[in-house]
Tab-separated table of C-alpha atoms in Angstrom:
chain	number	residue	atom	x	y	z
A	10	MET	CA	78.406	-68.803	34.275
A	11	LYS	CA	77.556	-72.064	32.582
A	12	ILE	CA	75.084	-74.864	33.168
A	13	LYS	CA	76.562	-78.341	32.709
A	14	LEU	CA	74.207	-80.899	31.194
A	15	GLY	CA	76.067	-84.126	30.518
A	16	ASP	CA	78.513	-83.628	27.655
A	17	TRP	CA	76.952	-80.369	26.542
A	18	PHE	CA	76.367	-77.076	28.254
A	19	VAL	CA	74.691	-73.710	27.953
A	20	ARG	CA	76.624	-70.639	29.026
A	21	LEU	CA	74.839	-67.589	30.344
A	22	GLY	CA	75.775	-64.281	28.767
A	23	PRO	CA	74.602	-60.650	28.668
A	24	GLY	CA	73.702	-60.400	24.976
A	25	PRO	CA	74.211	-62.021	21.574
A	26	ASN	CA	76.961	-61.332	19.110
A	27	GLN	CA	78.185	-63.084	15.982
A	28	ASP	CA	81.140	-64.676	17.803
A	29	ASN	CA	78.805	-66.913	19.787
A	30	ASN	CA	76.011	-69.414	19.300
A	31	PHE	CA	73.104	-68.379	21.438
A	32	VAL	CA	69.653	-69.278	22.651
A	33	SER	CA	66.862	-67.515	24.518
A	34	ILE	CA	63.532	-68.540	25.945
A	35	ASP	CA	60.601	-66.241	26.620
A	36	ARG	CA	57.857	-67.764	28.754
A	37	ALA	CA	54.207	-66.725	28.942
A	38	PRO	CA	51.252	-68.389	30.710
A	39	GLU	CA	50.326	-70.622	27.750
A	40	ASN	CA	53.283	-70.697	25.338
A	41	SER	CA	57.034	-70.163	25.211
A	42	LEU	CA	59.180	-68.752	22.403
A	43	ILE	CA	62.611	-70.324	21.938
A	44	ARG	CA	65.062	-68.604	19.609
A	45	VAL	CA	68.418	-70.106	18.705
A	46	SER	CA	71.250	-69.247	16.326
A	47	ALA	CA	74.414	-71.191	15.489
A	48	CYS	CA	75.979	-68.094	13.947
A	49	ALA	CA	79.498	-68.819	15.256
A	50	GLU	CA	79.674	-72.074	13.286
A	51	GLY	CA	80.626	-72.903	9.732
A	52	TYR	CA	77.854	-73.627	7.250
A	53	ASP	CA	77.917	-77.420	7.491
A	54	SER	CA	77.981	-77.443	11.274
A	55	SER	CA	75.186	-74.909	11.669
A	56	LEU	CA	72.976	-76.550	9.033
A	57	GLY	CA	73.439	-79.933	10.676
A	58	PHE	CA	72.328	-78.425	13.962
A	59	TYR	CA	69.248	-76.759	12.484
A	60	THR	CA	68.159	-79.863	10.586
A	61	GLU	CA	68.539	-82.026	13.685
A	62	VAL	CA	66.383	-79.671	15.761
A	63	CYS	CA	63.693	-79.608	13.074
A	64	GLY	CA	63.756	-83.354	12.607
A	65	LEU	CA	63.504	-84.202	16.303
A	66	LEU	CA	60.679	-81.750	16.872
A	67	CYS	CA	58.694	-83.252	13.996
A	68	ARG	CA	59.200	-86.776	15.284
A	69	ASN	CA	57.453	-85.716	18.475
A	70	ALA	CA	54.314	-84.478	16.687
A	71	GLU	CA	51.487	-86.509	15.153
A	72	GLY	CA	51.334	-84.271	12.106
A	73	CYS	CA	54.153	-82.313	10.462
A	74	TRP	CA	53.558	-79.606	7.825
A	75	PHE	CA	56.094	-77.605	5.813
A	76	GLU	CA	55.167	-74.138	4.565
A	77	LEU	CA	57.390	-72.855	1.763
A	78	GLN	CA	57.102	-69.072	1.786
A	79	ARG	CA	57.276	-67.452	-1.644
A	80	PRO	CA	55.588	-64.265	-2.894
A	81	THR	CA	53.538	-65.643	-5.782
A	82	ARG	CA	51.709	-68.908	-6.414
A	83	ASN	CA	53.475	-69.573	-9.693
A	84	LYS	CA	56.691	-69.953	-7.675
A	85	ILE	CA	55.177	-72.717	-5.517
A	86	PRO	CA	56.050	-76.177	-6.895
A	87	GLU	CA	53.613	-79.042	-6.491
A	88	GLN	CA	56.445	-81.465	-5.748
A	89	ILE	CA	59.368	-80.611	-3.461
A	90	ASP	CA	60.325	-83.977	-1.967
A	91	ARG	CA	59.233	-87.595	-2.166
A	92	GLY	CA	58.258	-87.419	1.498
A	93	ALA	CA	56.060	-84.330	1.185
A	94	SER	CA	52.708	-83.815	-0.531
A	95	PHE	CA	51.298	-80.450	-1.612
A	96	VAL	CA	47.991	-79.808	0.191
A	97	GLY	CA	47.155	-76.196	-0.658
A	98	TYR	CA	48.159	-72.565	-0.819
A	99	SER	CA	48.660	-70.581	2.363
A	100	ASN	CA	48.720	-66.818	2.844
A	101	ALA	CA	52.520	-66.867	2.600
A	102	GLY	CA	53.110	-69.611	0.024
A	103	GLY	CA	52.394	-73.323	-0.217
A	104	LEU	CA	51.757	-75.958	2.443
A	105	TYR	CA	52.986	-79.545	2.258
A	106	ALA	CA	52.148	-82.538	4.427
A	107	VAL	CA	55.371	-84.247	5.481
A	108	THR	CA	54.384	-87.894	5.144
A	109	ALA	CA	57.672	-89.240	6.536
A	110	SER	CA	59.025	-87.244	9.491
A	111	HIS	CA	62.651	-88.106	8.691
A	112	ARG	CA	62.263	-86.261	5.359
A	113	ILE	CA	62.026	-82.915	7.158
A	114	VAL	CA	65.834	-82.943	7.346
A	115	SER	CA	66.038	-83.086	3.544
A	116	LEU	CA	63.480	-80.293	3.186
A	117	VAL	CA	65.293	-77.979	5.571
A	118	SER	CA	68.608	-78.684	3.834
A	119	GLU	CA	67.066	-78.065	0.407
A	120	PHE	CA	65.516	-74.688	1.199
A	121	TRP	CA	67.786	-73.346	3.938
A	122	LEU	CA	69.804	-71.024	1.712
A	123	SER	CA	67.110	-70.038	-0.752
A	124	ASP	CA	63.802	-69.530	1.051
A	125	ARG	CA	61.953	-68.652	4.179
A	126	PHE	CA	59.857	-71.468	5.573
A	127	ARG	CA	57.757	-72.528	8.512
A	128	ILE	CA	57.159	-75.962	10.076
A	129	LEU	CA	53.953	-76.745	11.920
A	130	GLY	CA	53.656	-79.618	14.398
A	131	THR	CA	50.061	-80.664	15.054
A	132	GLY	CA	47.810	-83.381	16.297
A	133	SER	CA	45.877	-85.477	13.808
A	134	VAL	CA	44.252	-82.878	11.530
A	135	SER	CA	43.079	-82.789	7.919
A	136	SER	CA	44.912	-80.973	5.143
A	137	VAL	CA	42.188	-78.322	4.987
A	138	ALA	CA	42.479	-77.748	8.732
A	139	ALA	CA	46.275	-77.500	8.472
A	140	VAL	CA	46.013	-74.718	5.885
A	141	GLU	CA	43.605	-72.858	8.158
A	142	LEU	CA	45.930	-73.342	11.130
A	143	VAL	CA	49.011	-71.986	9.382
A	144	ASN	CA	47.019	-69.030	8.044
A	145	GLY	CA	45.884	-68.212	11.571
A	146	ILE	CA	49.424	-67.662	12.831
A	147	HIS	CA	50.985	-64.204	12.780
A	148	ALA	CA	53.303	-63.408	9.888
A	149	ARG	CA	56.399	-63.342	12.136
A	150	LEU	CA	57.069	-65.304	15.314
A	151	GLN	CA	58.089	-62.529	17.676
A	152	ASP	CA	55.375	-62.416	20.334
A	153	VAL	CA	55.185	-65.177	22.922
A	154	THR	CA	51.549	-64.266	23.547
A	155	GLU	CA	50.629	-65.466	20.034
A	156	ALA	CA	47.590	-67.708	20.377
A	157	LEU	CA	47.953	-71.301	19.211
A	158	ALA	CA	44.984	-73.442	18.261
A	159	PRO	CA	44.487	-76.479	20.546
A	160	SER	CA	45.656	-78.867	17.815
A	161	VAL	CA	48.988	-77.031	17.283
A	162	ALA	CA	51.937	-78.339	19.303
A	163	PHE	CA	54.585	-75.980	17.915
A	164	VAL	CA	55.419	-73.594	15.096
A	165	LEU	CA	59.021	-73.362	13.894
A	166	GLU	CA	60.216	-70.546	11.664
A	167	LYS	CA	63.471	-69.692	9.940
A	168	GLN	CA	64.437	-66.095	10.728
A	169	TYR	CA	67.257	-63.657	10.017
A	170	PHE	CA	69.045	-61.015	12.065
A	171	ALA	CA	72.044	-58.999	10.888
A	172	ASP	CA	72.497	-61.348	7.889
A	173	GLU	CA	72.603	-64.396	10.172
A	174	SER	CA	70.106	-67.252	10.267
A	175	SER	CA	68.216	-68.449	13.311
A	176	LEU	CA	65.284	-70.607	14.331
A	177	ALA	CA	62.286	-69.465	16.343
A	178	VAL	CA	60.064	-72.098	17.959
A	179	LEU	CA	56.724	-71.134	19.485
A	180	VAL	CA	55.666	-74.080	21.614
A	181	ARG	CA	53.005	-74.919	24.158
A	182	ASN	CA	54.286	-74.871	27.720
A	183	SER	CA	53.344	-78.526	28.078
A	184	LYS	CA	56.043	-79.265	25.474
A	185	VAL	CA	58.567	-76.505	26.159
A	186	ASP	CA	60.935	-78.599	28.280
A	187	LEU	CA	61.073	-81.243	25.550
A	188	ALA	CA	61.676	-78.606	22.853
A	189	TYR	CA	64.416	-76.866	24.832
A	190	ASP	CA	66.060	-80.207	25.595
A	191	ILE	CA	66.082	-81.019	21.869
A	192	VAL	CA	67.772	-77.684	21.115
A	193	VAL	CA	70.428	-78.105	23.784
A	194	ARG	CA	71.141	-81.777	23.044
A	195	SER	CA	71.464	-81.005	19.332
A	196	ALA	CA	74.029	-78.347	20.228
A	197	SER	CA	76.465	-81.114	21.192
A	198	ARG	CA	77.466	-81.186	17.501
A	199	LEU	CA	78.524	-77.522	17.594
A	200	LYS	CA	82.146	-76.505	18.059
A	201	ARG	CA	81.217	-73.661	20.380
A	202	PRO	CA	78.632	-73.762	23.175
A	203	LEU	CA	75.286	-72.035	23.239
A	204	VAL	CA	75.198	-68.769	25.155
A	205	GLN	CA	71.892	-68.155	26.864
A	206	VAL	CA	70.740	-64.555	26.536
A	207	GLY	CA	67.667	-62.598	27.510
A	208	HIS	CA	64.787	-62.783	25.066
A	209	ASP	CA	64.929	-58.997	24.592
A	210	ALA	CA	68.671	-58.990	23.770
A	211	TRP	CA	68.339	-60.115	20.151
A	212	PRO	CA	69.084	-57.655	17.337
A	213	PRO	CA	66.097	-56.648	15.186
A	214	LEU	CA	64.884	-59.271	12.729
A	215	ALA	CA	65.685	-58.754	9.071
């Protein structure tokens, strides 16, 4: 079965495998968790998809913050991009204010192969508050019941399963339709369609 949406579509399938691109959505009373992987694509195609999703999500938030996750502080650079300013250390690494939302594409491209990272979309908050917000989020985005502070619109995280990359987006239900639409519209660049699977059908995270 497939759902036709203009020039792009989402097919429904029983479970993910590495021959397909796939997406799932897990809904709870307050938030929803969207997970998506373009694992059936080549590197350039999949990276273009991921950067487009990240960029469009950030453009729909007042504040955008990039957390570079590295084990020790001496591995956290003070400068990573001309459109991002270091604001402080987080529990998992370093946090940067993305001062130009279009620069998030460059940041994702720069660190996609080398590092884990997280992107936080917020309302208008201070740098100190942003560090506190990112520290208050669970270490891995797996549980849709994760509580989000009122000023947080979404949290996006790069994840891995079976040596493949994916994105997880925890988003408030007031914004979930917009976020899902961004994911599906961005999939128009992919050579193969997204297969929609159940949220419990994903392999374990690496």
